[in-house]
Coordinates of C-alpha atoms in Angstrom, one line a residue:
Chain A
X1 CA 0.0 0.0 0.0
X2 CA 1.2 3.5 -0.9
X3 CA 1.3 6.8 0.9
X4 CA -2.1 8.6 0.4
X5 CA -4.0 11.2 2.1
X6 CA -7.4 11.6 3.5
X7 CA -9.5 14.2 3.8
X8 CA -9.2 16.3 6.8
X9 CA -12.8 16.9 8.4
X10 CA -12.7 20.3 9.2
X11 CA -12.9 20.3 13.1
X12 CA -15.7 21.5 14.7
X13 CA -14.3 22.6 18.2
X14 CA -11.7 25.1 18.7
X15 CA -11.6 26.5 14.8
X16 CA -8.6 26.0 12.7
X17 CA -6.6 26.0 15.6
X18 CA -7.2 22.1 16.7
X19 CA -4.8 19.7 15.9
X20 CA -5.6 16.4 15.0
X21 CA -3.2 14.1 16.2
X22 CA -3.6 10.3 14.9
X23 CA -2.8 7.5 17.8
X24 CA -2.5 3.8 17.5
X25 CA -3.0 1.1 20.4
X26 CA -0.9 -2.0 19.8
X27 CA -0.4 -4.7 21.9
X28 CA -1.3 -8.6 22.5
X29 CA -4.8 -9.5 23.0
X30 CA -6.2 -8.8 26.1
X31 CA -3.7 -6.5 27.8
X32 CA -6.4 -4.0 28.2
X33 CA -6.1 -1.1 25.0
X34 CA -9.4 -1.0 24.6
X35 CA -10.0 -0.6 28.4
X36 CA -7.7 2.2 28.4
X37 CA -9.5 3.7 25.0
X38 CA -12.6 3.5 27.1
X39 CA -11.1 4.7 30.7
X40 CA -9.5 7.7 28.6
X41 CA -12.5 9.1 26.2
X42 CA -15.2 7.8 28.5
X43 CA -13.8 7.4 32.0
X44 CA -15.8 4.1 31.9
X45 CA -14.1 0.6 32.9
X46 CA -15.9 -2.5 32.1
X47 CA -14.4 -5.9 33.2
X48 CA -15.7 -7.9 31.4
X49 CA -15.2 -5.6 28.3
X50 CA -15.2 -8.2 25.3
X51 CA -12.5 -9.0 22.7
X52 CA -12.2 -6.3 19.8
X53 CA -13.2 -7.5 16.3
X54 CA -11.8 -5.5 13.7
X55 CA -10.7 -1.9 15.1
X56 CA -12.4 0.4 16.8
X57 CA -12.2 4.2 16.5
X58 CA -12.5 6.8 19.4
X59 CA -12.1 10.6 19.4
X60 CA -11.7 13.3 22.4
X61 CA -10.6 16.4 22.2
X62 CA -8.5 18.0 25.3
X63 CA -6.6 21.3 25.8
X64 CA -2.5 20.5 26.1
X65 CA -0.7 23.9 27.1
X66 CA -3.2 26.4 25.5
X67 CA -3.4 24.1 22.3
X68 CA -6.7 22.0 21.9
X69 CA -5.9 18.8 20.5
X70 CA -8.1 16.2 19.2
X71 CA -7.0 12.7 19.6
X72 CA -8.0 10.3 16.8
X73 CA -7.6 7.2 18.5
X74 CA -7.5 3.6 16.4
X75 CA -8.0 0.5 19.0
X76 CA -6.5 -2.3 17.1
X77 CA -7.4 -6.2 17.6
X78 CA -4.5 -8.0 19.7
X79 CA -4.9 -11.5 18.1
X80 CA -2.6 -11.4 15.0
X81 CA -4.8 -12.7 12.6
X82 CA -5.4 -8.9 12.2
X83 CA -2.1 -8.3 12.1
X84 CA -1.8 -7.7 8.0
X85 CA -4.1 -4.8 8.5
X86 CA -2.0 -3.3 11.1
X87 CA 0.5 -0.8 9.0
X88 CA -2.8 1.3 7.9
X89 CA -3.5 2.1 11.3
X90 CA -0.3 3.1 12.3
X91 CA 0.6 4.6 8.9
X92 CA 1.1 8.2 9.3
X93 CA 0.4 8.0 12.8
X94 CA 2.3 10.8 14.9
X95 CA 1.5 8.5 18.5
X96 CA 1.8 5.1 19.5
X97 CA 0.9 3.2 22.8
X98 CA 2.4 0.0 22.4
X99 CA 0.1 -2.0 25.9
X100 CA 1.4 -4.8 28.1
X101 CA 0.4 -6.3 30.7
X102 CA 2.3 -5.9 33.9
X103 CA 1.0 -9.7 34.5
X104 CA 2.1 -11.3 31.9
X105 CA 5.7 -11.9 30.5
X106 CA 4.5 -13.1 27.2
X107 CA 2.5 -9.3 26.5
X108 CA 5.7 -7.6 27.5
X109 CA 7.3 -9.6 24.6
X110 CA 4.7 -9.1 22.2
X111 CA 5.6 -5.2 23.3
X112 CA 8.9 -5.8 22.4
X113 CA 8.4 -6.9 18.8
X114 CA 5.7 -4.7 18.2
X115 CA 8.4 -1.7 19.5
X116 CA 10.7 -3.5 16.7
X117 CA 8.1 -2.9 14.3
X118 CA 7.5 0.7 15.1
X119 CA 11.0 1.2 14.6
X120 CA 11.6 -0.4 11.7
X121 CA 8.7 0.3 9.6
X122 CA 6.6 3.5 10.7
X123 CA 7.3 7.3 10.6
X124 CA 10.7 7.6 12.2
X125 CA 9.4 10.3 14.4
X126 CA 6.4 8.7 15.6
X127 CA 6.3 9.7 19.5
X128 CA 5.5 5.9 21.0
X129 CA 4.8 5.2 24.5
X130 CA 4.9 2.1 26.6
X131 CA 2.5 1.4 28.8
X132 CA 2.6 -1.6 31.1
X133 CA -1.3 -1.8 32.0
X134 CA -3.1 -3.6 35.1
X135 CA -0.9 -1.7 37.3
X136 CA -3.2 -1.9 40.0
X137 CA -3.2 -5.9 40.2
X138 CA -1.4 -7.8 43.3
X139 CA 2.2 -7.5 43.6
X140 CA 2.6 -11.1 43.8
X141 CA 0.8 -11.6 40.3
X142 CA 3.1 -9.0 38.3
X143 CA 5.4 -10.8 36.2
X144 CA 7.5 -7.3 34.7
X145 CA 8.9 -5.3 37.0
X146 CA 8.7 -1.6 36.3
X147 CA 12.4 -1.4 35.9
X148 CA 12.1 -3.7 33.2
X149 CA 9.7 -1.9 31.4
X150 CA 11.4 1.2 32.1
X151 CA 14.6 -0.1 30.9
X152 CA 13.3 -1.4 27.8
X153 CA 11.6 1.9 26.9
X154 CA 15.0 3.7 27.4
X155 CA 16.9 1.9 25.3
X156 CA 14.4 2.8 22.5
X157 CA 14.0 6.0 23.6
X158 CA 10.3 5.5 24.0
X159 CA 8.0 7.5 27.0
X160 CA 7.0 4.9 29.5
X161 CA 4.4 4.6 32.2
X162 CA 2.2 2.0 34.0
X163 CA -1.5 2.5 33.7
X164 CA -4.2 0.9 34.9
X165 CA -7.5 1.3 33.0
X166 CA -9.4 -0.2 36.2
X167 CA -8.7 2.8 38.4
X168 CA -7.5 5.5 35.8
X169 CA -3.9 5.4 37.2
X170 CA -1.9 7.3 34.8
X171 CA -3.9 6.9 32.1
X172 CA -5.1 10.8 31.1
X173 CA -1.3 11.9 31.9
X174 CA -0.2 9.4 29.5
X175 CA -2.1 11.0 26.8
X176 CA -1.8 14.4 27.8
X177 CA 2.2 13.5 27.9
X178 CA 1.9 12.0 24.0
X179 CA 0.4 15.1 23.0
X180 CA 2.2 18.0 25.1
X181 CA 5.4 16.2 23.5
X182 CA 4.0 16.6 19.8
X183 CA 2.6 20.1 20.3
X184 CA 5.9 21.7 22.0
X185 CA 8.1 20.2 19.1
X186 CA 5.7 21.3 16.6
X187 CA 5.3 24.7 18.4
X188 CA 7.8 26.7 16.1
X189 CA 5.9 28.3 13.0
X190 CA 5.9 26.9 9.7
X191 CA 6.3 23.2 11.7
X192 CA 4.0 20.3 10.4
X193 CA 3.2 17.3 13.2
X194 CA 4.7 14.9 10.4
X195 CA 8.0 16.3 9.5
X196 CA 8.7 18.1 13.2
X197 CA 8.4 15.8 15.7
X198 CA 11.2 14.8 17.2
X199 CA 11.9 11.7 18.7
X200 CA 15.0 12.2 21.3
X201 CA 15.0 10.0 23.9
X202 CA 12.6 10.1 27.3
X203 CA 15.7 8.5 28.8
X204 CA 16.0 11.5 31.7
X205 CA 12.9 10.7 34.0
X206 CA 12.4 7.3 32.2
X207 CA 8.7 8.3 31.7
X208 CA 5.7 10.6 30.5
X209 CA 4.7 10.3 34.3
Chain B
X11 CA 6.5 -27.2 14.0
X12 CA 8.9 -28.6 16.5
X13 CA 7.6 -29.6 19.7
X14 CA 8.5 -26.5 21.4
X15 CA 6.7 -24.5 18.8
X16 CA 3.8 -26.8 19.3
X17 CA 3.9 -26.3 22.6
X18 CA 3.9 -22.5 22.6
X19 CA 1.4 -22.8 20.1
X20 CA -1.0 -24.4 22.6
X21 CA -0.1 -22.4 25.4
X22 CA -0.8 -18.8 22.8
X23 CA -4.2 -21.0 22.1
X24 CA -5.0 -21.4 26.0
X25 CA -4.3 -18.4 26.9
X26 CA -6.4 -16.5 24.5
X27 CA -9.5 -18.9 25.2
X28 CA -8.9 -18.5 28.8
X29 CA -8.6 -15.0 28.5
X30 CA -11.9 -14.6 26.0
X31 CA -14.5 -16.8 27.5
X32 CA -14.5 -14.7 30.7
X33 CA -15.6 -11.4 28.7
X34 CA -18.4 -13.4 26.3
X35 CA -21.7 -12.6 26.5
X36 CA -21.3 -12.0 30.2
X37 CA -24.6 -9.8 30.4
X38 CA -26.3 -12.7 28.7
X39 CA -28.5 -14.7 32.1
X40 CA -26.8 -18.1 30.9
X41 CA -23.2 -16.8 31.1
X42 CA -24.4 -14.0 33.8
X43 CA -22.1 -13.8 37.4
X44 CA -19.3 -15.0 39.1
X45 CA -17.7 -18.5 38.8
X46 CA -20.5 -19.5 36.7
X47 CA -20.0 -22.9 35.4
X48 CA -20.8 -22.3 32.2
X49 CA -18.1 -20.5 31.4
X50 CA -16.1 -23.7 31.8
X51 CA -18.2 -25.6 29.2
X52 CA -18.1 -22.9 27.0
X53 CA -14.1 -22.9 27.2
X54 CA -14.0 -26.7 27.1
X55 CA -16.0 -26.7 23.9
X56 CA -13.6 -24.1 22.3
X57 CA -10.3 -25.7 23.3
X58 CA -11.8 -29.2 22.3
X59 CA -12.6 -27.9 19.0
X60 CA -8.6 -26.5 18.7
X61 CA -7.5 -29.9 19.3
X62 CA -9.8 -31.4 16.8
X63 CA -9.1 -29.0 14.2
X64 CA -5.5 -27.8 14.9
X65 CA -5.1 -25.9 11.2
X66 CA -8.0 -23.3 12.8
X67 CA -6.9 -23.6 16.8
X68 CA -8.7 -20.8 17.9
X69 CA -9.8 -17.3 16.3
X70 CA -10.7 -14.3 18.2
X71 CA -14.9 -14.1 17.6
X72 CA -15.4 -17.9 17.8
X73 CA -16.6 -17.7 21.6
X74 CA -18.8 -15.1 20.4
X75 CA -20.5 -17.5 17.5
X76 CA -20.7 -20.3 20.4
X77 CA -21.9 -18.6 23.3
X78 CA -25.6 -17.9 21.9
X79 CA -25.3 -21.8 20.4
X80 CA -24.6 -22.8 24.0
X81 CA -26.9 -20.7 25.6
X82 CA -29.6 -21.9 23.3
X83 CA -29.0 -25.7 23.3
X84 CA -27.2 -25.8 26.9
X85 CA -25.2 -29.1 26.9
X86 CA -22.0 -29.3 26.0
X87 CA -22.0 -32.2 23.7
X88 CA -24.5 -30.8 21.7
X89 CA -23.6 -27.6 21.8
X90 CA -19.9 -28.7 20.4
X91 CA -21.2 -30.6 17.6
X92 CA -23.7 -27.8 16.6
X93 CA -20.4 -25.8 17.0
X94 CA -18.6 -27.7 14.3
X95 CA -21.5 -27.2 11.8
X96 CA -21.5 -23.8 12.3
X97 CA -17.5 -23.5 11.5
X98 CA -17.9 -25.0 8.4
X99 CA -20.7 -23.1 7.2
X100 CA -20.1 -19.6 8.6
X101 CA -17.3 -17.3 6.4
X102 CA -15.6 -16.9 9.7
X103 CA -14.4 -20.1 9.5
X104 CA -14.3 -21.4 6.0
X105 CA -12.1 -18.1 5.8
X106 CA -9.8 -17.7 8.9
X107 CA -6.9 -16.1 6.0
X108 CA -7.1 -12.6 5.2
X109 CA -7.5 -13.8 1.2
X110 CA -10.7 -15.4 2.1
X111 CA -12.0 -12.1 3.9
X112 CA -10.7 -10.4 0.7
X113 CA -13.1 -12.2 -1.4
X114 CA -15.9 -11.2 0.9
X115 CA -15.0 -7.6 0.9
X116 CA -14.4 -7.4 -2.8
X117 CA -17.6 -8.9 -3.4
X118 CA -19.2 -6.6 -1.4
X119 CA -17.4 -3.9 -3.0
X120 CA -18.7 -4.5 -6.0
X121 CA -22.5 -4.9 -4.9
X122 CA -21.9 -1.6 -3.6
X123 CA -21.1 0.4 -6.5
X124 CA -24.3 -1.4 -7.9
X125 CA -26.8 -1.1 -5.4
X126 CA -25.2 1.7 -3.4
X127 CA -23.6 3.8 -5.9
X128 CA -23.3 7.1 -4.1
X129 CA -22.1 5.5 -1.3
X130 CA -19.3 3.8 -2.8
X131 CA -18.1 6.8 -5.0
X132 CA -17.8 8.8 -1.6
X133 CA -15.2 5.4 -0.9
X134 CA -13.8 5.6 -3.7
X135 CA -12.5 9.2 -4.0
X136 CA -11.3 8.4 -0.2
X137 CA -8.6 6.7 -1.4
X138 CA -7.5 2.8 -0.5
X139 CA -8.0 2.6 3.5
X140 CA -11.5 4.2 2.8
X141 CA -11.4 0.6 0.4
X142 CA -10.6 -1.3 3.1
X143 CA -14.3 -0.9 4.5
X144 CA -13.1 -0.9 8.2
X145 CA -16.0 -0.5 9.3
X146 CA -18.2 -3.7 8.3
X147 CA -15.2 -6.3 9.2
X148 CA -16.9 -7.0 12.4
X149 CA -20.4 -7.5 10.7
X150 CA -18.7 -10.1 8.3
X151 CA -17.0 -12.4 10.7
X152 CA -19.4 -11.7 13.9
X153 CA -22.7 -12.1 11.2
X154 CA -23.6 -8.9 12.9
X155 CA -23.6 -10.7 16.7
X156 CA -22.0 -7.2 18.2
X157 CA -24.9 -4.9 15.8
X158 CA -28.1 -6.2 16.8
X159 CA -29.6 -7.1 20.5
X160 CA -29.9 -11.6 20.8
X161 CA -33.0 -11.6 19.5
X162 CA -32.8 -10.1 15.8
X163 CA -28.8 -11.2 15.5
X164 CA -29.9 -14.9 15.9
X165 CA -32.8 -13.8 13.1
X166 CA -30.2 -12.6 11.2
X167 CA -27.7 -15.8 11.7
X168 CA -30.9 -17.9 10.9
X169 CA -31.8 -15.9 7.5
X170 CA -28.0 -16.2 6.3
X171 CA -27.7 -19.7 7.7
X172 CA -31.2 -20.6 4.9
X173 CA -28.9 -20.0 2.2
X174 CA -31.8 -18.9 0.1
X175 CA -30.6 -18.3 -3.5
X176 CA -27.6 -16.9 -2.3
X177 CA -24.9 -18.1 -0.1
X178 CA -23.4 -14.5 0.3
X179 CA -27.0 -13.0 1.6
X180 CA -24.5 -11.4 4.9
X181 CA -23.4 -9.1 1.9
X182 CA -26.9 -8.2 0.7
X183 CA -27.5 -7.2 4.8
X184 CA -24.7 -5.0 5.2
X185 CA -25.3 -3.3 1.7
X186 CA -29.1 -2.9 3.5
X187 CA -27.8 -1.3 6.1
X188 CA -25.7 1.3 4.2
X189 CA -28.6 1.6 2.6
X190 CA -30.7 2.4 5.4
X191 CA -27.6 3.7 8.0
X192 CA -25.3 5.5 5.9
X193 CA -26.6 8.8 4.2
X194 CA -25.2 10.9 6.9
X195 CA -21.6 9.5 5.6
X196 CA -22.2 11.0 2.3
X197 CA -24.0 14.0 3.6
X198 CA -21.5 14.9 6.0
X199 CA -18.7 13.9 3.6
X200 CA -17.1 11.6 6.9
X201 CA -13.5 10.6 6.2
X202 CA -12.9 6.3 6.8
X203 CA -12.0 6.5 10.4
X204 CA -15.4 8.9 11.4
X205 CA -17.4 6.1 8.8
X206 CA -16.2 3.5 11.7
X207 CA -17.1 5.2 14.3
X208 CA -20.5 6.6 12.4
X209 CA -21.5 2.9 11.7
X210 CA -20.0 1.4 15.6
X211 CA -22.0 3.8 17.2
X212 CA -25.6 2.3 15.5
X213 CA -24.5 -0.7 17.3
X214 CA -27.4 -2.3 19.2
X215 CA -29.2 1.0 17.6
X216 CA -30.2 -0.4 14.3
X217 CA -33.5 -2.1 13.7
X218 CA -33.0 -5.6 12.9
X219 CA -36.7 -6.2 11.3
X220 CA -36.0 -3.5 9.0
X221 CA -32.8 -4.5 7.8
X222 CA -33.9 -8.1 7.2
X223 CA -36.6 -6.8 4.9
X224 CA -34.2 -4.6 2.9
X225 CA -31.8 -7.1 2.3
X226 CA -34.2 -9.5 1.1
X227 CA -35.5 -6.5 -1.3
X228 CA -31.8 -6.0 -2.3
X229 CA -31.6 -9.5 -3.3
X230 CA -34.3 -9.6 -5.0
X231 CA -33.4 -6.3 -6.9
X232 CA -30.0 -8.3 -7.7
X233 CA -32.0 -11.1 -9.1
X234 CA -33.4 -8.6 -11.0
X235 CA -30.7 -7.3 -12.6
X236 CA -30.3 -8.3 -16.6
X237 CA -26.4 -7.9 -16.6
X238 CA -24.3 -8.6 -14.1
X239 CA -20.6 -7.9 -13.3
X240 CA -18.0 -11.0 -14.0
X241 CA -16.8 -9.8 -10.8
X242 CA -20.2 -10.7 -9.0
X243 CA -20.8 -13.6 -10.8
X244 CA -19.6 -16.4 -7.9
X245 CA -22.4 -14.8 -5.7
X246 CA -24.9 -16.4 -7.8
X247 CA -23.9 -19.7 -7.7
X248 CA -27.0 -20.6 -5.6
X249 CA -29.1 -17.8 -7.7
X250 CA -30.9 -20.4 -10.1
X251 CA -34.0 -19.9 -11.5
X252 CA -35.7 -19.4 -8.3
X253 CA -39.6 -18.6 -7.0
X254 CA -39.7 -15.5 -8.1
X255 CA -38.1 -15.3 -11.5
X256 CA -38.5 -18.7 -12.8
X257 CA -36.5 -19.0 -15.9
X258 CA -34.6 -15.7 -15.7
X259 CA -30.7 -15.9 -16.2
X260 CA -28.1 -12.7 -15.8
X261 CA -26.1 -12.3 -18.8
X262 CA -22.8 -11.6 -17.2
X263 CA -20.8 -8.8 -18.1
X264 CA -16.9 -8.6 -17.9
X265 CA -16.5 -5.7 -15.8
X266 CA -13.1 -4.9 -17.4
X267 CA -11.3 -3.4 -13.7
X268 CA -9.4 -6.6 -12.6
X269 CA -6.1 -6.1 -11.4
X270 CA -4.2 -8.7 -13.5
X271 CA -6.6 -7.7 -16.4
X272 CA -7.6 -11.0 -16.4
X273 CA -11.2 -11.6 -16.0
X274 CA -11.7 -14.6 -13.7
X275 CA -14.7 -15.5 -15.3
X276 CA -13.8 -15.7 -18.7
X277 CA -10.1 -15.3 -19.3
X278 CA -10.3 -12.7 -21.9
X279 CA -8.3 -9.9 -21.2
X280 CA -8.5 -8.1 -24.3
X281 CA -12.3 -7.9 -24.9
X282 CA -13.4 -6.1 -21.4
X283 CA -16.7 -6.1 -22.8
X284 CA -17.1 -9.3 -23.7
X285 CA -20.4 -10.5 -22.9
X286 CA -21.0 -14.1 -21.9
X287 CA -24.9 -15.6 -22.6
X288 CA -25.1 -18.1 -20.1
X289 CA -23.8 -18.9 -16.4
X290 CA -21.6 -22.0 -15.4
X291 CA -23.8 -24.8 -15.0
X292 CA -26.8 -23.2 -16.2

């Protein structure tokens, strides 16, 4: 598939000034993205939320230092059979959360490849954030430290938090972190989200948190 | 696969069962509360099924096909076998590949710019992930489980399951309800991603009665139809001379837009209008 645009719908709120920012949630199946979709735009949490079929497609629109920003957010299927569709969502997508599960080893190595992919295939300047989710479970039951997940995002030079969708730990920051980052280093007149953003390193605080 | 492989393999399988059957149909009074057994037979059935049938193992959306089976028939032996026969009928199993699902969507594509032609020029000058048609994936391999409430999706399920003329009719429904659903995409000129969320917020919204009715007018209209598309032609492979029409055959038409320029019908690339008088089998 080749590059192509789509039409901008002309924002309702906030005028010409809104920026659109496009956002992708990757991750294995069940480490909660659509949870924290729902926790974020909604401030809803479901348990028992069922698997996504497909991909989903959210909007909110929040005010990040002056700037109103509306998030166009794509909530992707975790079981891989999906997985040839995934490029078009994250195609020209200035934000990534890549989701684990703080529970469960084999999420955080889904993360891992799914970082690789980023990397490797997707605007070079995407912003991309880690999130190890379900932050609020037992401490006996985690299975990735936060050092680990820390660590990892550092050596990418990826923003990392823990979230948990259940009690809304972190979970607006971590969104209002994505976008303060792309609106401060698209800031400078003349800048476009696409060409602008910078990706340097979160490595100082080890986190959008 | 090596044995390790096969053993991750299972685990991946497990795991994703495990992990699905406790968010299906939760609100539904069979599957309804905590530790409810249920839960356990409906798992069972999935991860028996995985074993039998290791080249499938398990998709995302199966426990949603089997819960309402389940729920319906409640025992598990049953249940699995009436499980089975729904796999091999429903698209969502004869086509776990992305090709297969390609097929569907191409054929619905086309029915589009037939039946739905405004809609599917608004599509079309979207550009290729407008193509993609996002947003009825989930009708297509759910059969429209997540649209409607129990009672009008198992309708639904029943209507497709008839085969009546058609073996495609799930296409004829969701070109009914873009028919019924989406004017406000063309009026409001909505870009792919706001089409998705136009057509996922009508979930549980849409009126299945109505639907059902259009669809069978579409096919009907389709029947109808003196020339048809090469490109549609395999969705008529059940449309014989039926009740309605008795004797009528589409001449079919070689559309003259295939890829490879070769028309899968007839293989005659250089006469894209070359008309064909009779159908395969006919």
């Amino acid at each position: 598939m080749t590059q192509r645009s789509q039409p901008k719908q002309p924002s309702a709120a906030g005028g010409s000034k809104s920026k659109q920012i496009k956002l992708v949630l990757l991750g294995e199946s069940g480490v909660g993205k659509s949870s924290i979709a729902l926790r974020y735009v909604r401030g809803e949490f479901n348990e028992n939320g069922e698997a996504t079929i497909g991909a989903a497609f959210l909007t909110k629109t929040v005010n990040v230092r002056g700037q109103s920003v509306k998030f166009d957010i794509w909530d992707t299927a975790g079981q891989e059979r999906y997985h040839s569709l995934a490029p078009m969502y994250y195609r020209g997508a200035p934000a990534a959360i890549i989701v684990y599960d703080v529970t469960s080893k084999s999420s955080f190595t889904r993360a891992q490849a799914w970082i690789k992919e980023l990397l490797q295939q997707a605007n070079s300047q995407m912003v991309i954030c880690l999130a190890g989710n379900k932050a609020d479970m037992a401490s006996e039951t985690r299975t990735v430290s936060r050092e680990e997940g820390k660590d990892h995002a550092e050596e990418h030079g990826l923003l990392f938090t823990e979230t948990s969708a259940k009690t809304g730990l972190n979970v607006e920051d971590m969104f209002i972190n994505l976008a303060a980052k792309i609106v401060a280093t698209t800031m400078s007149p003349g800048n476009d989200i696409e060409e602008n953003v910078r990706l340097e390193e979160s490595g100082k605080k080890g986190g959008c948190c | 696969m090596n044995d390790e492989e096969q053993e991750q393999f299972w685990r991946r399988i497990q795991s994703t069962v495990e992990k699905d059957v406790i968010r299906t149909d939760r609100s539904h009074s069979y599957f309804k509360g905590e530790d409810n057994p249920n839960i356990e037979v409906l798992q069972n059935i999935l991860l028996n099924y995985a074993v039998a049938n290791p080249q499938l193992g398990y998709t995302q959306g199966m426990s949603d096909l089997l819960a309402p089976v389940l729920a319906e028939i409640q025992n598990e032996a049953d249940a699995y076998w009436c499980f089975v026969g729904l796999m091999q009928r429903t698209l969502f199993v004869s086509s776990p590949k992305d090709n297969d699902m390609d097929k569907q969507l191409n054929y619905l594509k086309e029915l589009l710019r037939m039946m739905q032609s405004d809609f599917y020029y608004h599509l079309n000058r979207l550009g290729e992930d407008a193509m993609e048609l996002l947003f009825c994936h989930r009708w297509i391999l759910l059969c429209f489980k997540r649209e409607f409430p129990e009672v009008d999706a198992l309708r639904i399920w029943e209507a497709c399951w008839s085969h009546y003329q058609t073996d495609y009719f799930h296409l004829f429904i969701c070109v009914a309800i873009v028919s019924i659903y989406g004017d406000d995409v063309i009026d409001q000129g909505l870009p792919s991603d706001e089409i998705l969320l136009h057509f996922s917020s009508l979930a549980m919204h849409m009126n299945g009665d109505l639907v059902l009715r259009k669809a069978r007018g579409l096919l009907h209209d389709f029947r109808q139809i003196p020339k048809i598309p090469c490109t549609l032609h395999g969705l008529c492979s059940l449309c014989g001379p039926g009740m309605w029409d008795s004797g009528h055959v589409p001449i079919v038409e070689c559309a003259g837009n295939h890829v490879d320029g070769i028309c899968p019908y007839h293989s005659n690339p250089t006469s894209p209008t070359h008309v064909l008088h009779s159908m395969p089998g006919q």
